[in-house]
PDB file of C-alpha atoms in Angstrom:
ATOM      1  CA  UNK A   1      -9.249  11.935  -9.118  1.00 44.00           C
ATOM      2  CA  UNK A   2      -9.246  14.639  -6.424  1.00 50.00           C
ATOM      3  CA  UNK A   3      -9.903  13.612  -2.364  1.00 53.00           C
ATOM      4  CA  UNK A   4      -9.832   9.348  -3.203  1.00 59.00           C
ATOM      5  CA  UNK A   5      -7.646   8.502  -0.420  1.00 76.00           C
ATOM      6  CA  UNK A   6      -8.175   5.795   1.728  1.00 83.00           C
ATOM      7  CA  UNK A   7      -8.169   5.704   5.405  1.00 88.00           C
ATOM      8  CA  UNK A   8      -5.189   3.664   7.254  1.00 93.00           C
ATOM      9  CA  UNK A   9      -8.072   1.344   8.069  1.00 93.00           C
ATOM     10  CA  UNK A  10      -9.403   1.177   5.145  1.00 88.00           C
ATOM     11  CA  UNK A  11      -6.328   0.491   3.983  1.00 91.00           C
ATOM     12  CA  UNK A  12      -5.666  -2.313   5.977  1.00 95.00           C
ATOM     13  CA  UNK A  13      -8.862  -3.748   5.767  1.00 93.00           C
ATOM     14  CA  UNK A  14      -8.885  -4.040   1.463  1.00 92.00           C
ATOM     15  CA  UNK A  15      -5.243  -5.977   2.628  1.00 94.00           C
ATOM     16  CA  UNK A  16      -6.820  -8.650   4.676  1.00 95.00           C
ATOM     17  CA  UNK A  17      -9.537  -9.597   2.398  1.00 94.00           C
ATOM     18  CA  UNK A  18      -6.082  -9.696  -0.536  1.00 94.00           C
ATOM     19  CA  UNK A  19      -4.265 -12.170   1.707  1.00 95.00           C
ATOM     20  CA  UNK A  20      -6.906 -14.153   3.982  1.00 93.00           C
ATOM     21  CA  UNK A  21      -5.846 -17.165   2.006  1.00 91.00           C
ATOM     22  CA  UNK A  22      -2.007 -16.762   2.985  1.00 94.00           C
ATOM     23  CA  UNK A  23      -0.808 -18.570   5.907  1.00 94.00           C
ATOM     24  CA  UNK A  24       1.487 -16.646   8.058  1.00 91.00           C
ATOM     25  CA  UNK A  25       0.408 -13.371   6.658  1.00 92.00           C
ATOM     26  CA  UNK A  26      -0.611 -11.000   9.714  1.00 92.00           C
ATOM     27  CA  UNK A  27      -2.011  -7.182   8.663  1.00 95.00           C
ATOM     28  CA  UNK A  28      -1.607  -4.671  11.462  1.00 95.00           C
ATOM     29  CA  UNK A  29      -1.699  -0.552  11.516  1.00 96.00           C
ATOM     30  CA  UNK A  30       0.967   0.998  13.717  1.00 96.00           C
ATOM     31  CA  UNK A  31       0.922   4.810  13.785  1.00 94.00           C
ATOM     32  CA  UNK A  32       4.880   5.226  15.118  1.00 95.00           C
ATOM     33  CA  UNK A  33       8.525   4.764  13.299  1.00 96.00           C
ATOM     34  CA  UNK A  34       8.663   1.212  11.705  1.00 96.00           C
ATOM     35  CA  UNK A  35      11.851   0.885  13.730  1.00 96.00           C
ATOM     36  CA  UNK A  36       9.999   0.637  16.714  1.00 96.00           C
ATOM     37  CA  UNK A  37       7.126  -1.592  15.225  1.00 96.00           C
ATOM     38  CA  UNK A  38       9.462  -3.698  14.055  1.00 96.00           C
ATOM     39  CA  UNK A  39      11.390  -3.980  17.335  1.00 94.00           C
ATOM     40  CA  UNK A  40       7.710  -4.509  19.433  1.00 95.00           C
ATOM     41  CA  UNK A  41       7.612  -7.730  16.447  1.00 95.00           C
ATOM     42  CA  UNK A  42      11.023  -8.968  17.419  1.00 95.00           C
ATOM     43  CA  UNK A  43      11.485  -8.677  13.601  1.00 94.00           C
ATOM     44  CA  UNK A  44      15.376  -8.193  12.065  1.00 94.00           C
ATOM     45  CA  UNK A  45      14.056  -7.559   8.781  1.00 96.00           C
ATOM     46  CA  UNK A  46      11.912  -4.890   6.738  1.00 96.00           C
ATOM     47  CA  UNK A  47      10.914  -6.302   3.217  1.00 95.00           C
ATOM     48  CA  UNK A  48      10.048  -3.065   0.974  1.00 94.00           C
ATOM     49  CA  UNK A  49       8.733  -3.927  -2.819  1.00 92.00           C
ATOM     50  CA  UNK A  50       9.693  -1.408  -5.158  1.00 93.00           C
ATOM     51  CA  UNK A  51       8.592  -0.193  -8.845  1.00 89.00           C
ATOM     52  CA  UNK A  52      11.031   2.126 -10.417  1.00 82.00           C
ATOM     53  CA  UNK A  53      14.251   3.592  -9.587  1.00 81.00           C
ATOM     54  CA  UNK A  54      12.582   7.114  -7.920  1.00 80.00           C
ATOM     55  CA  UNK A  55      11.264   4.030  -5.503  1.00 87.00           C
ATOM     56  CA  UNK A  56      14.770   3.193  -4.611  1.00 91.00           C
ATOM     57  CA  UNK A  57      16.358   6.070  -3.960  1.00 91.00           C
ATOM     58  CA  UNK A  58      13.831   6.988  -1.520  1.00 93.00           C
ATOM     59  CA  UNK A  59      13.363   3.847   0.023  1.00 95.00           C
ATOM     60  CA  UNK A  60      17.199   3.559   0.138  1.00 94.00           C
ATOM     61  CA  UNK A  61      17.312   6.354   2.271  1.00 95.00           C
ATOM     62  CA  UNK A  62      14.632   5.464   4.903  1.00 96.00           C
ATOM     63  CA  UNK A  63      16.822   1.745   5.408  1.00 96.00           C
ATOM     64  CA  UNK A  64      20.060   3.911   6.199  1.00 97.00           C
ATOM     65  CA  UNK A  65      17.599   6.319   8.764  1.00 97.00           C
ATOM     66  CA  UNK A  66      16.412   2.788   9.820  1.00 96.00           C
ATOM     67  CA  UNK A  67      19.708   1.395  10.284  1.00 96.00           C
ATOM     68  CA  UNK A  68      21.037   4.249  12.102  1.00 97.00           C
ATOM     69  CA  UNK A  69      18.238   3.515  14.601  1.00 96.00           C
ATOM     70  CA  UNK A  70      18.338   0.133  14.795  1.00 95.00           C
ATOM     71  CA  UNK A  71      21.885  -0.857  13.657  1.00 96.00           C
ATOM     72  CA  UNK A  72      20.424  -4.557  13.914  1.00 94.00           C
ATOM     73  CA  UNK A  73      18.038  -3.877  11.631  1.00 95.00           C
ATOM     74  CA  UNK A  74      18.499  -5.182   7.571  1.00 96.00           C
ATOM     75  CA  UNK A  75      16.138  -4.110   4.897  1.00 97.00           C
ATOM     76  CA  UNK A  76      15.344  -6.410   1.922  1.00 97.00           C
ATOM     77  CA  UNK A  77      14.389  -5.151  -1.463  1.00 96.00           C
ATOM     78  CA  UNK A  78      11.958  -6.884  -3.616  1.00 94.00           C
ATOM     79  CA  UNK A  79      11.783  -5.347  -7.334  1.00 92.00           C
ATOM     80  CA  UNK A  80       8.399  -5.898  -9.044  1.00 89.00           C
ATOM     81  CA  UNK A  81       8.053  -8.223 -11.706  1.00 89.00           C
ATOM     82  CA  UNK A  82       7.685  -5.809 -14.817  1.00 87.00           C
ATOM     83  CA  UNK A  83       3.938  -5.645 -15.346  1.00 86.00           C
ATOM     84  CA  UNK A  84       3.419  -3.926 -12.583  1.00 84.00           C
ATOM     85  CA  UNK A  85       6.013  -1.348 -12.657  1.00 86.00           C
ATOM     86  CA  UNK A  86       3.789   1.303 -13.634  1.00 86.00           C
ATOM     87  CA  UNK A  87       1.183   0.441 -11.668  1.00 88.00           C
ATOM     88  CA  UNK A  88       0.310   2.825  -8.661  1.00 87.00           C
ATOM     89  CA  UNK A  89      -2.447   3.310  -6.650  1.00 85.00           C
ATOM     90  CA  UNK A  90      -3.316   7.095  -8.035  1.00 87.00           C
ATOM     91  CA  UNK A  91      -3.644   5.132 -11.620  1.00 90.00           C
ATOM     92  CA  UNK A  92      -5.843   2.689 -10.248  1.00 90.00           C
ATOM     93  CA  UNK A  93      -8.204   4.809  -8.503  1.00 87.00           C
ATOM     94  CA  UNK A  94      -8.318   6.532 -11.900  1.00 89.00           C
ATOM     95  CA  UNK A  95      -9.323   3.723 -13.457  1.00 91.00           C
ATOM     96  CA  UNK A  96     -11.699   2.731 -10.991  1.00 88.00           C
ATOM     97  CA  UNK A  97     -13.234   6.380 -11.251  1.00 84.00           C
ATOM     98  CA  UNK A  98     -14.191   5.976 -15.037  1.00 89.00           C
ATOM     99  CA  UNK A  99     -15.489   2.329 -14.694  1.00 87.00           C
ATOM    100  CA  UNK A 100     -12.641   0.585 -16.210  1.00 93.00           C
ATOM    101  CA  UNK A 101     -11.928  -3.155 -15.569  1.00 94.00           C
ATOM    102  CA  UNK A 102      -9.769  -3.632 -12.683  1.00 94.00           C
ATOM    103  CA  UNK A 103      -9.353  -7.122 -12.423  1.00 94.00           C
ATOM    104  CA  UNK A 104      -5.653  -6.926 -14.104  1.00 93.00           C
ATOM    105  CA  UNK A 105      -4.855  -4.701 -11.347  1.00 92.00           C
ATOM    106  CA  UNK A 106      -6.016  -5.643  -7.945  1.00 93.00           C
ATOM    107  CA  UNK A 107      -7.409  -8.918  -6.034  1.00 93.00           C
ATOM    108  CA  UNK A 108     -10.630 -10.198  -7.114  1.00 94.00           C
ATOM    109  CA  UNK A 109     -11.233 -10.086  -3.474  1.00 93.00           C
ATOM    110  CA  UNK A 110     -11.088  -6.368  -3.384  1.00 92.00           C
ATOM    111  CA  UNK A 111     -12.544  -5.195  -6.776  1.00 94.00           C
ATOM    112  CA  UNK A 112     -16.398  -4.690  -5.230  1.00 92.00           C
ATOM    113  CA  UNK A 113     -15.437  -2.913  -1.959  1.00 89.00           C
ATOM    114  CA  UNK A 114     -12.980  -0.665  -4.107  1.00 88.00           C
ATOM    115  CA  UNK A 115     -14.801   0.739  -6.421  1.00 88.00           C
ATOM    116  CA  UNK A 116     -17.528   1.022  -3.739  1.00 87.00           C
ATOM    117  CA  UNK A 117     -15.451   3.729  -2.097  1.00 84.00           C
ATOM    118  CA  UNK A 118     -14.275   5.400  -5.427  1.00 83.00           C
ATOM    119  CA  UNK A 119     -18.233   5.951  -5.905  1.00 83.00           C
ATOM    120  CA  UNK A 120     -18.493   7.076  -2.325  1.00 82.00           C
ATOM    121  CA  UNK A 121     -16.430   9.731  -2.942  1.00 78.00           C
ATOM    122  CA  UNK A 122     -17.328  10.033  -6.413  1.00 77.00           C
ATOM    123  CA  UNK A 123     -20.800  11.041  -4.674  1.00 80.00           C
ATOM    124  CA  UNK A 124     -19.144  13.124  -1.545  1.00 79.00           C
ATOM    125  CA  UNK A 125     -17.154  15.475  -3.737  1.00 76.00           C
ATOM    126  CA  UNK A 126     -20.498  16.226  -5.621  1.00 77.00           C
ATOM    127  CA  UNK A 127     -22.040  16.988  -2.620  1.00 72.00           C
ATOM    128  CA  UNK A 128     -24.134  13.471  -2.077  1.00 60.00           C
ATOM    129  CA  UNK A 129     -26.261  13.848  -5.268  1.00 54.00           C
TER     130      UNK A 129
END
């Protein structure tokens, strides 16, 4: 699915509606280094999740960048549980672009306003037809 990308606040806002029931759960967009986002927090911690081992390795690195920054600063690895190891967000939105039932693979919360935008620019790349 060519040009499906969402905005940084669209982004964010698919999030909220995915964990408005969560207490203690805050959603935010910062456009810097997550060093310095993290510092502005007072945070000590960055939690990543990761899917397969390609994730590690490159999330590995960015925690030793991190660390070299902020020496004070741990990062916590979280793998994910193994049904949604293969899950990204490119295989979603191809899902979502042939009409296939999401509901296995994202919040029921969510499901309407995504596949919203995957017709949006379903429609946009065909020139608003």
């Amino acid at each position: 699915v060519k040009n499906t990308s969402f905005t940084p606040e669209e982004r964010v806002e698919l999030i909220r509606k995915s964990v408005e029931g969560i207490p203690n759960v805050e959603v935010d967009l910062y456009m810097g280094l997550l060093v310095d986002y993290v510092r502005s927090k007072g945070a000590v911690a960055i939690v990543k999740g990761l899917r397969a081992m390609s994730d590690f390795e490159y999330e590995f690195q960015m925690a030793l960048i991190n660390r070299k920054i902020n020496p004070e600063l741990d990062t916590m690895f979280l793998t994910a549980s193994s049904e949604y190891m293969f899950l990204s967000s490119s295989l979603v939105k191809e899902l979502a672009s042939y009409g296939a039932d999401l509901s296995d693979f994202l919040p029921a919360e969510i499901i309407p306003d995504f596949q919203r935008r995957i017709e949006q620019r379903r429609l946009s790349l065909q020139g608003g037809k």
